[in-house]
Short mmCIF file of N, CA, C and O in Angstrom, two decimals:
data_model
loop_
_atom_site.label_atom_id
_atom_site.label_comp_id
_atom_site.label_asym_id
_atom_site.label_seq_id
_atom_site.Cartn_x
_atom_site.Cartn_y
_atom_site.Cartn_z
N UNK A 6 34.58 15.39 -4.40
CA UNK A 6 33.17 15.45 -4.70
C UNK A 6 32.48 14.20 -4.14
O UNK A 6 32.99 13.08 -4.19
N UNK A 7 31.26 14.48 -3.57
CA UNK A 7 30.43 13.27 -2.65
C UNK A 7 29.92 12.40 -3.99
O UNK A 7 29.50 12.86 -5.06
N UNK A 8 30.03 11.43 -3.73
CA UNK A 8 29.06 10.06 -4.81
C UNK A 8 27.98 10.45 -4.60
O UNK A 8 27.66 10.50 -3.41
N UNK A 9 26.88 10.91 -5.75
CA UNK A 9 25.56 10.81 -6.08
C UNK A 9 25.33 9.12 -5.65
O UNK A 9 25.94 8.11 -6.00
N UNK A 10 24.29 9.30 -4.85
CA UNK A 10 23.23 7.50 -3.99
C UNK A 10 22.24 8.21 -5.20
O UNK A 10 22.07 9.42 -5.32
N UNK A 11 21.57 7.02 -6.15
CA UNK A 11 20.89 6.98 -6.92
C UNK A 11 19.30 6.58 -5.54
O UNK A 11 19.39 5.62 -4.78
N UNK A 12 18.29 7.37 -5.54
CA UNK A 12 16.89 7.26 -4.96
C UNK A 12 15.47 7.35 -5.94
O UNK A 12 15.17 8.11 -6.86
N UNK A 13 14.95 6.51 -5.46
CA UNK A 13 13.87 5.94 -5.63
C UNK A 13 12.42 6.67 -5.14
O UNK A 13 12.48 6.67 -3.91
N UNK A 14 11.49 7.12 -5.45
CA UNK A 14 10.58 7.81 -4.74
C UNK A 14 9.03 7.09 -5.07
O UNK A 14 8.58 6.65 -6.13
N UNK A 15 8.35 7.17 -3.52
CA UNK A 15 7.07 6.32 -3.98
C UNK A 15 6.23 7.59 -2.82
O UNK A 15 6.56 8.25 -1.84
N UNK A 16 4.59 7.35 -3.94
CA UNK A 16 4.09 8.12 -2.98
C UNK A 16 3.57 7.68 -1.74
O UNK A 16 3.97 6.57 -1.40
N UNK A 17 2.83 8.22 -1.02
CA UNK A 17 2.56 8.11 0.77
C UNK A 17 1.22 8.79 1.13
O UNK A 17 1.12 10.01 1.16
N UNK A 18 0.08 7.85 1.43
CA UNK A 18 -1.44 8.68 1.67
C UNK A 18 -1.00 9.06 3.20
O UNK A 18 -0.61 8.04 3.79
N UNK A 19 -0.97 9.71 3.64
CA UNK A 19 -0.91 10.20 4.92
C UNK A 19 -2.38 10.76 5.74
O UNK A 19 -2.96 11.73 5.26
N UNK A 20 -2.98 10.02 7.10
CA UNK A 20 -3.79 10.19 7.16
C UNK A 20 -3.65 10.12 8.59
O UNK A 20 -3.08 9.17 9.11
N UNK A 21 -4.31 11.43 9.48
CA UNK A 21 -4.38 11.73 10.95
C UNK A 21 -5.99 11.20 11.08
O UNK A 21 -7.00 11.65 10.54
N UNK A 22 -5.81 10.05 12.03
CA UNK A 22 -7.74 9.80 12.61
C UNK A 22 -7.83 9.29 13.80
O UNK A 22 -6.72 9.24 14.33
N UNK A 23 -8.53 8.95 14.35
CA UNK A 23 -9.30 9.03 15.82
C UNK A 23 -8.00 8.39 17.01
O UNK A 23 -7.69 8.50 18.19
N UNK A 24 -7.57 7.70 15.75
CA UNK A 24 -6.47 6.51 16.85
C UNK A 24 -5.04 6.78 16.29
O UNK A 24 -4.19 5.94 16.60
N UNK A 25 -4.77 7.52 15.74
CA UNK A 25 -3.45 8.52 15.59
C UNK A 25 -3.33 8.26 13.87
O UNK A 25 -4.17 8.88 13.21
N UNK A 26 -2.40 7.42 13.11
CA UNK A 26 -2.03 7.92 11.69
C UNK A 26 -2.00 6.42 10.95
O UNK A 26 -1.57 5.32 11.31
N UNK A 27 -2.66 6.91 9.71
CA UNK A 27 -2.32 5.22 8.55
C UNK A 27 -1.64 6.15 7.36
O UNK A 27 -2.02 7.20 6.84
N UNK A 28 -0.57 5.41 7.17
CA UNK A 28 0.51 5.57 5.97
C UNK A 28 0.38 4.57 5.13
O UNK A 28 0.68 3.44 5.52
N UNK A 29 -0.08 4.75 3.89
CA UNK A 29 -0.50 3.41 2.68
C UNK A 29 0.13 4.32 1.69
O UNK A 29 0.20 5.54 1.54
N UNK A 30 0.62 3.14 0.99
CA UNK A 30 1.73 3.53 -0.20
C UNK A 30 0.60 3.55 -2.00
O UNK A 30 0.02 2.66 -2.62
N UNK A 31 0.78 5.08 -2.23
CA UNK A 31 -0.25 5.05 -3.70
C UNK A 31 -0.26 4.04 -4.03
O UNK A 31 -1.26 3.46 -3.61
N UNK A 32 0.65 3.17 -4.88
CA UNK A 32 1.33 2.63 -6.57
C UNK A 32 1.38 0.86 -5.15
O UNK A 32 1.62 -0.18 -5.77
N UNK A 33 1.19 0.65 -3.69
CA UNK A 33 1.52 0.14 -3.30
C UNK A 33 0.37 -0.69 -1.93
O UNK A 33 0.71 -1.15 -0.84
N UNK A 34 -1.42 -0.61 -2.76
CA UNK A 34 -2.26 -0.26 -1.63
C UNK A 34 -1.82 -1.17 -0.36
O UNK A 34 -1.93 -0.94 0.85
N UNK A 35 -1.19 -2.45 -1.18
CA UNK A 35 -1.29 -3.60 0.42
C UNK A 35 -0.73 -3.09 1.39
O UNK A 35 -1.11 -3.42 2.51
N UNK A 36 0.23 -2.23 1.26
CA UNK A 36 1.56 -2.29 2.45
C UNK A 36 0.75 -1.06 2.74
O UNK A 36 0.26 -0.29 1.91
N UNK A 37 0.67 -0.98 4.52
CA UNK A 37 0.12 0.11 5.11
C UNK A 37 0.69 0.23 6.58
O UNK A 37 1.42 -0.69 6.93
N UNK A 38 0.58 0.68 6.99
CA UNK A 38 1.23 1.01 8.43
C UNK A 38 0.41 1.88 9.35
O UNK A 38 -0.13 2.92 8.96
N UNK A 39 0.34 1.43 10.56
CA UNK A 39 -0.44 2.90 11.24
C UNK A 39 0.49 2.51 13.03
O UNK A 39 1.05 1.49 13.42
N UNK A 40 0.29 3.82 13.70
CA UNK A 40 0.62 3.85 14.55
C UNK A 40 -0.25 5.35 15.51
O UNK A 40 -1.08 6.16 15.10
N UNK A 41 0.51 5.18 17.01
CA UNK A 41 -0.12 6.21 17.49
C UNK A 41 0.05 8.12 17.22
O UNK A 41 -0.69 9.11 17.14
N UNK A 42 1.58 7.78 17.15
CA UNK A 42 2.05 9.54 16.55
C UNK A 42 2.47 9.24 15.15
O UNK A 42 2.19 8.20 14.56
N UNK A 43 3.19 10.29 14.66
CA UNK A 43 2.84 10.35 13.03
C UNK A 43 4.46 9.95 13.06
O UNK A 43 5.01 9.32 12.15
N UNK A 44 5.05 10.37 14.11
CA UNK A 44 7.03 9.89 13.50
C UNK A 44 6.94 7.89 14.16
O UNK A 44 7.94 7.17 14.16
N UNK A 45 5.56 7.43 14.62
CA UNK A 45 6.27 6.23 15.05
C UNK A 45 5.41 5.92 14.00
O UNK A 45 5.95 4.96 13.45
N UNK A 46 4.50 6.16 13.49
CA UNK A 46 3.68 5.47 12.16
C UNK A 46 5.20 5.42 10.33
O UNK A 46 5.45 4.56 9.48
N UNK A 47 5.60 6.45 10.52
CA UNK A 47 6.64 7.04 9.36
C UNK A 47 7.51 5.74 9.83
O UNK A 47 7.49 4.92 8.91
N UNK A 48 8.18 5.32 10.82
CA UNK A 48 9.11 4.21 10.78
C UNK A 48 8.80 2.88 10.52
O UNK A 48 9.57 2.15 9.90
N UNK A 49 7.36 2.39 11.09
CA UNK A 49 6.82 1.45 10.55
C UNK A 49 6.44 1.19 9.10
O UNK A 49 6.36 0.01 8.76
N UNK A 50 6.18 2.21 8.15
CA UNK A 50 5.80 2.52 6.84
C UNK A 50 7.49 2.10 5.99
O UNK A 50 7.78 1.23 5.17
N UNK A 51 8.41 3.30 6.76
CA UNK A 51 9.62 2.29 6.30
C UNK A 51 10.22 0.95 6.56
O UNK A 51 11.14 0.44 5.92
N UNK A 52 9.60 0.46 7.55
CA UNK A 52 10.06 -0.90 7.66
C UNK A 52 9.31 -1.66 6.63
O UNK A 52 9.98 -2.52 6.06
N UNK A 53 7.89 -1.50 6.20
CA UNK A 53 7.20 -2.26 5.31
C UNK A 53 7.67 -2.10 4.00
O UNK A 53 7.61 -3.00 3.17
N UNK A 54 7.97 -1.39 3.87
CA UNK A 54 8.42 -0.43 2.07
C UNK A 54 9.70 -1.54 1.95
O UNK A 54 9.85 -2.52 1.21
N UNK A 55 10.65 -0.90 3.14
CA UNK A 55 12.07 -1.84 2.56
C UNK A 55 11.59 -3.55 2.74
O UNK A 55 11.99 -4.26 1.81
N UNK A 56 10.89 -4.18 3.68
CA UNK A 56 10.42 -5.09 3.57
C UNK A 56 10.35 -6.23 2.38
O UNK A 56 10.98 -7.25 2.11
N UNK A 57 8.78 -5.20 1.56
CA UNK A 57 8.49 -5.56 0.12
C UNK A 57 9.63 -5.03 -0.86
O UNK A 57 9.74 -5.76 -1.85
N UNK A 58 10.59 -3.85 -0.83
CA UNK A 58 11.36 -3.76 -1.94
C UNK A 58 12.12 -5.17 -2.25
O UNK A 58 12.46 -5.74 -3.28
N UNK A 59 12.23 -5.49 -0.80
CA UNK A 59 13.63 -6.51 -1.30
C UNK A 59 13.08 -8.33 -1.32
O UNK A 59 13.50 -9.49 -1.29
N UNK A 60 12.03 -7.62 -1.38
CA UNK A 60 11.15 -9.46 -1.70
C UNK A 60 11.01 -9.16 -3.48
O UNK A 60 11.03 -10.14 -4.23
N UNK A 61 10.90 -7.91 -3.99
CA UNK A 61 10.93 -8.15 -5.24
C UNK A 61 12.31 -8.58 -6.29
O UNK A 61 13.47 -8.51 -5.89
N UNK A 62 11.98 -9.00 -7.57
CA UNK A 62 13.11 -9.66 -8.36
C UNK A 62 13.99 -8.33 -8.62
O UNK A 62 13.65 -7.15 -8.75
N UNK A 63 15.45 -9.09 -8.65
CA UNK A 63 16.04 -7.81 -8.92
C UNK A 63 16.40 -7.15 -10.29
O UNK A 63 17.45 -7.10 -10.94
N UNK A 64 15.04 -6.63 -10.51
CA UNK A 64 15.56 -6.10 -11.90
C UNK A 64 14.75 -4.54 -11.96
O UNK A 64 13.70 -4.40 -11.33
N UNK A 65 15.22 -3.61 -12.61
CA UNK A 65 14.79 -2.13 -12.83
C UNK A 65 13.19 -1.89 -12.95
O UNK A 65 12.48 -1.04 -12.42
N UNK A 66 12.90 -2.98 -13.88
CA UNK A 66 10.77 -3.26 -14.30
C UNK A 66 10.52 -3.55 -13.16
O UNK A 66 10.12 -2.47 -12.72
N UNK A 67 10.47 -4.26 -12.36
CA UNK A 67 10.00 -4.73 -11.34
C UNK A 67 9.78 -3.44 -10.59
O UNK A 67 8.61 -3.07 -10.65
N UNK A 68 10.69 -2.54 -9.82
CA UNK A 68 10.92 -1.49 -8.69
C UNK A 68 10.46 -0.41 -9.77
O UNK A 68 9.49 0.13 -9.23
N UNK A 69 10.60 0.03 -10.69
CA UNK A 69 9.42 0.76 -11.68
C UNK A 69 8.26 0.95 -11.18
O UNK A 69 7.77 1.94 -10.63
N UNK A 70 7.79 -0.23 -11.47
CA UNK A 70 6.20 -0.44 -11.46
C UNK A 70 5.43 -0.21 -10.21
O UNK A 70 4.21 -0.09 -10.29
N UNK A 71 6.21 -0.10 -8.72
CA UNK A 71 5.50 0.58 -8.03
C UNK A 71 6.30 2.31 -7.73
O UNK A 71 5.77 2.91 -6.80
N UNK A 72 7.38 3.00 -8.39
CA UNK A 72 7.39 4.06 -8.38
C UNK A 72 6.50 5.08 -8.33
O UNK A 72 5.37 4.87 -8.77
N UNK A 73 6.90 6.55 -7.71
CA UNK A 73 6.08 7.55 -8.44
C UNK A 73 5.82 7.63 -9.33
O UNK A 73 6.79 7.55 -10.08
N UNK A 74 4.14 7.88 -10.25
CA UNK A 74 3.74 8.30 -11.50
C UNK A 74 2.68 9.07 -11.43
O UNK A 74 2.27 9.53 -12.50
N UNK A 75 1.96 9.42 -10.23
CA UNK A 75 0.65 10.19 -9.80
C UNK A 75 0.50 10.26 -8.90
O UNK A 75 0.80 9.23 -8.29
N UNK A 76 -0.03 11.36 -8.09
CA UNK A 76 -0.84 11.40 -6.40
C UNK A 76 -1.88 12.17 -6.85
O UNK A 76 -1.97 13.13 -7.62
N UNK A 77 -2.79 11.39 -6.08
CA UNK A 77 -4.56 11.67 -6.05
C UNK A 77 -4.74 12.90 -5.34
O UNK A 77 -4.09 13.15 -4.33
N UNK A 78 -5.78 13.85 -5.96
CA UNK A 78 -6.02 14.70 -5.04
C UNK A 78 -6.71 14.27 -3.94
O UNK A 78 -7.14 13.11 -3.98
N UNK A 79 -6.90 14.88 -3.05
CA UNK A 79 -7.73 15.32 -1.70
C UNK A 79 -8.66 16.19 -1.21
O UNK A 79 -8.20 17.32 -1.30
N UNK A 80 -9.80 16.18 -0.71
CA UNK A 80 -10.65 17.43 -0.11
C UNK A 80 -10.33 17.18 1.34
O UNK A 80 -10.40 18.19 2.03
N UNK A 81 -10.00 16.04 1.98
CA UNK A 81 -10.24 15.68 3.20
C UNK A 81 -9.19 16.36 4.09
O UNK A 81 -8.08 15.84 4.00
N UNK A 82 -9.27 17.43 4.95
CA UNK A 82 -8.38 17.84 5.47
C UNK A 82 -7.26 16.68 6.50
O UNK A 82 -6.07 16.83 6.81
N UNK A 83 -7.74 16.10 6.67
CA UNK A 83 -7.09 14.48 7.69
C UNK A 83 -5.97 14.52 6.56
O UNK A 83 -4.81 14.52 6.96
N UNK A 84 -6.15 14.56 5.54
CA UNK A 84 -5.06 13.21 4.27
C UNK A 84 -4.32 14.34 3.38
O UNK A 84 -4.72 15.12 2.52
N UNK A 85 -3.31 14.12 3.87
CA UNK A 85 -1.79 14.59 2.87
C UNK A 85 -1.19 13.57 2.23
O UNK A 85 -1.30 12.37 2.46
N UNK A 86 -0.50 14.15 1.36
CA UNK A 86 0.38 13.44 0.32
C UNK A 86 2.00 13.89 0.48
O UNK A 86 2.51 15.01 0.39
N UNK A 87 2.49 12.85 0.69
CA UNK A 87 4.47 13.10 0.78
C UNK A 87 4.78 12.12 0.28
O UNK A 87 4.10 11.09 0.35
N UNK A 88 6.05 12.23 -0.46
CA UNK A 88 6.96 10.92 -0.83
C UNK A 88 8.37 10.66 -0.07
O UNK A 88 9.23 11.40 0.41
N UNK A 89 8.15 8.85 -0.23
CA UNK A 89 9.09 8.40 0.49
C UNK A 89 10.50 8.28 -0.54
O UNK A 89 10.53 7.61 -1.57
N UNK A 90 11.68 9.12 0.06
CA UNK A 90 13.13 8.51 -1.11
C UNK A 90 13.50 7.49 -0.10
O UNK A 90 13.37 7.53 1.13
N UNK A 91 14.15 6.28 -1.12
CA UNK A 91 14.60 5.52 -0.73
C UNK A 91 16.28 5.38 -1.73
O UNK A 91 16.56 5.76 -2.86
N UNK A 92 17.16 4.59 -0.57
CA UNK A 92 18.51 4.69 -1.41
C UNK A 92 18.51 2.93 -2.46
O UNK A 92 17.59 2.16 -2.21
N UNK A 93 19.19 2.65 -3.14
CA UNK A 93 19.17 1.35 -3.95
C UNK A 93 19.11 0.11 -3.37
O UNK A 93 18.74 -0.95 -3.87
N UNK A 94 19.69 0.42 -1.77
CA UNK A 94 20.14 -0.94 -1.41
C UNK A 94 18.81 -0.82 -0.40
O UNK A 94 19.40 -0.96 0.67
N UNK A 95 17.84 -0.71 -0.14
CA UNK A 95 16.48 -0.20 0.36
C UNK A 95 16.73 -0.43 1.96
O UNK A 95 16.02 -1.29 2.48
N UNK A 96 17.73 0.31 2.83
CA UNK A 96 18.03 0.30 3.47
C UNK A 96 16.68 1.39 4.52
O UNK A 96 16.59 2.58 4.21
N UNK A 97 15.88 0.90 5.52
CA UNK A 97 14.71 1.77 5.76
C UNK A 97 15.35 2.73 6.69
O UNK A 97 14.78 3.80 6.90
N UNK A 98 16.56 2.46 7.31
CA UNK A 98 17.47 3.79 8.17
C UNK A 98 17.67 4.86 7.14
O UNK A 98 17.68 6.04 7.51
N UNK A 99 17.86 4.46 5.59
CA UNK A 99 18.60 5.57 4.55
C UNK A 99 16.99 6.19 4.26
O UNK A 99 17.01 7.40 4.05
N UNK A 100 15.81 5.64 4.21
CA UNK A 100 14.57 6.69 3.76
C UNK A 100 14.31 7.88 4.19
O UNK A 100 14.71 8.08 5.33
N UNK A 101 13.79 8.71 3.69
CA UNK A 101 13.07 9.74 4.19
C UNK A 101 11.77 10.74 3.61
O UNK A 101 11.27 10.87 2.49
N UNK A 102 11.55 11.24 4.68
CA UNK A 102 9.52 11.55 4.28
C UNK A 102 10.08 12.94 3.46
O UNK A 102 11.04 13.62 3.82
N UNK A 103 9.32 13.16 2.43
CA UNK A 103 9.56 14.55 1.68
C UNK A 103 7.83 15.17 1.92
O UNK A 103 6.89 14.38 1.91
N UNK A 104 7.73 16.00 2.03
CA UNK A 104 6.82 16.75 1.78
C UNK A 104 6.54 17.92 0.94
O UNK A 104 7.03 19.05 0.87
N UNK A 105 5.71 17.39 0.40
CA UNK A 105 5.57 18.78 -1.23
C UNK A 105 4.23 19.56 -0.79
O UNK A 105 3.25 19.07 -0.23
N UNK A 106 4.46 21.10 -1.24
CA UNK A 106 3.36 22.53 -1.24
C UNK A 106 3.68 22.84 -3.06
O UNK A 106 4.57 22.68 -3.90
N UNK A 107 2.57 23.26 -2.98
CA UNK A 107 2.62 23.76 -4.63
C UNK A 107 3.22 25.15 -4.34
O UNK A 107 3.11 25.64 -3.22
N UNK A 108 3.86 25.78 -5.38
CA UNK A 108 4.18 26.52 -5.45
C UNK A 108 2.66 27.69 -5.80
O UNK A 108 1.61 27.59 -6.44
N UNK A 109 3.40 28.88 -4.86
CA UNK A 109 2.43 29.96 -4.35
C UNK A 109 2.66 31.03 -3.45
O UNK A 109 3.63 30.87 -2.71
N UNK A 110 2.02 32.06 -3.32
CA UNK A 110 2.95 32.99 -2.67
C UNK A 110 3.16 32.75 -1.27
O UNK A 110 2.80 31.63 -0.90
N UNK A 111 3.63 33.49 -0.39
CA UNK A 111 4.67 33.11 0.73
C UNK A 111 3.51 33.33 1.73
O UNK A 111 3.85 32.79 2.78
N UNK A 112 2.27 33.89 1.85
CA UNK A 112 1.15 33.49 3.18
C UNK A 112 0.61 32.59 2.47
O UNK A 112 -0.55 32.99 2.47
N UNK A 113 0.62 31.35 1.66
CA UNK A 113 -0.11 31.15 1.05
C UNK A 113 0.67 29.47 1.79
O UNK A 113 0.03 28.65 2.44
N UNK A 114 1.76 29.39 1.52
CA UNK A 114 2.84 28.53 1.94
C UNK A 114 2.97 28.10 3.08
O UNK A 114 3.26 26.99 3.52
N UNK A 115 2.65 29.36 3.70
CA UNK A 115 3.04 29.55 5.58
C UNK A 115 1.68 28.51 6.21
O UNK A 115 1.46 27.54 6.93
N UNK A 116 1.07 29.40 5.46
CA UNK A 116 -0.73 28.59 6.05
C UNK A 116 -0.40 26.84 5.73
O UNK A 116 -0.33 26.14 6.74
N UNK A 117 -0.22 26.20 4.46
CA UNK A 117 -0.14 24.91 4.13
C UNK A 117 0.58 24.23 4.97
O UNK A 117 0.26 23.18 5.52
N UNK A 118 1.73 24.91 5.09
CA UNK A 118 2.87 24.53 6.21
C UNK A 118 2.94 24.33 7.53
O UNK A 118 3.70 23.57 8.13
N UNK A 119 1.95 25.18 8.03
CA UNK A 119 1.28 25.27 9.38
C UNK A 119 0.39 24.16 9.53
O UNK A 119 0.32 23.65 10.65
N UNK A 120 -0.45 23.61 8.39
CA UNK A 120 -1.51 23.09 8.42
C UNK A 120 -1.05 21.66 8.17
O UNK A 120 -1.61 20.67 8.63
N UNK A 121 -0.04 21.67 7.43
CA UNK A 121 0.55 19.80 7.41
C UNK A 121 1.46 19.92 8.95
O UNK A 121 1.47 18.81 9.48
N UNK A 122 2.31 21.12 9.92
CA UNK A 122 2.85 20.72 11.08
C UNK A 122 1.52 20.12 12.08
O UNK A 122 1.58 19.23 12.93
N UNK A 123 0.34 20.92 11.67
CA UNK A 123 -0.89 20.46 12.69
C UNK A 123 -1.04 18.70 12.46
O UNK A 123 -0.99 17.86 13.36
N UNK A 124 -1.20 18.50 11.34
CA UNK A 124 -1.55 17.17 10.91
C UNK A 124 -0.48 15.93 11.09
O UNK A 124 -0.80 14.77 10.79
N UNK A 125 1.07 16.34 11.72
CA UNK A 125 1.96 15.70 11.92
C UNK A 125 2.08 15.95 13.67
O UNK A 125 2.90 15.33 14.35
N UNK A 126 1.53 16.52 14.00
CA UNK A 126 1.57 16.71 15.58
C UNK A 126 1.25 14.95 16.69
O UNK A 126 1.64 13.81 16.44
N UNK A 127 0.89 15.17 17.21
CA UNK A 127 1.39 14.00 18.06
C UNK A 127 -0.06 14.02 18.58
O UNK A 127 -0.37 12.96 19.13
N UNK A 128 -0.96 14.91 18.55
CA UNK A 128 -2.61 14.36 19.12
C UNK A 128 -3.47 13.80 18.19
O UNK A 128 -4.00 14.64 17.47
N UNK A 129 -3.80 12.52 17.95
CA UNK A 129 -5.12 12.06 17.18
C UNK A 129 -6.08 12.91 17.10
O UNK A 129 -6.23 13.87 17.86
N UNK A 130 -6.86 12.60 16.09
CA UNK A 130 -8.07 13.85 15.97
C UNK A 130 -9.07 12.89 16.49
O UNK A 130 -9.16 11.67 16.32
N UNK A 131 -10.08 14.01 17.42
CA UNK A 131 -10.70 13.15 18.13
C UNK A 131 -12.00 12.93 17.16
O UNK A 131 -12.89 12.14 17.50
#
């Protein structure tokens, strides 16, 4: 049986604009990242995340307090919401982007799904 890696999850404003993508952490406004496509903005976001994890003290309250506990809604079609898992030893090679759809029926899914691949695509919105 594989060892359960105990992960950590924080949320992620995700935002496509004129000059490609800014990734700012909910629970985390300072640390932000932007870049030109949305997978070279996502690596920079993990370099900042593991960055600040491991400048904090090492104790459970500390890495708490900027955890998941809420994501804001949105009207703005530009700005999605995904969370980042991270493994204990905040290694930014071990992260990865999750993306959540509410549950709903299956054209309902397809469309959301379609509509966050548009917003992860590689052209800035002009």
């Amino acid at each position: 049986m594989a060892k359960a890696t105990r992960r950590y999850f924080f949320a992620a404003r995700n935002e496509k604009n004129a000059h490609g993508y800014t990734i700012q952490f909910v629970n985390i406004p300072q640390l932000t990242a932007q870049g030109v496509t949305y997978q070279e903005t996502v690596y920079y976001a993990y370099r900042v995340l593991a960055s600040f994890l491991q400048s904090l003290p090492k104790n459970a309250a500390a890495l708490k307090a900027y955890t998941l506990n809420t994501i804001p809604d949105t009207d703005d079609p530009n700005v999605f919401y995904s969370l980042v898992s991270v493994t204990e030893d905040f290694d930014p090679h071990q992260m990865m982007m999750h993306f959540t759809l509410p549950q709903a029926p299956p054209d309902e899914i397809k469309r959301m799904a379609g509509q966050l691949a548009h917003l992860t695509g590689t052209e800035p919105t002009p």
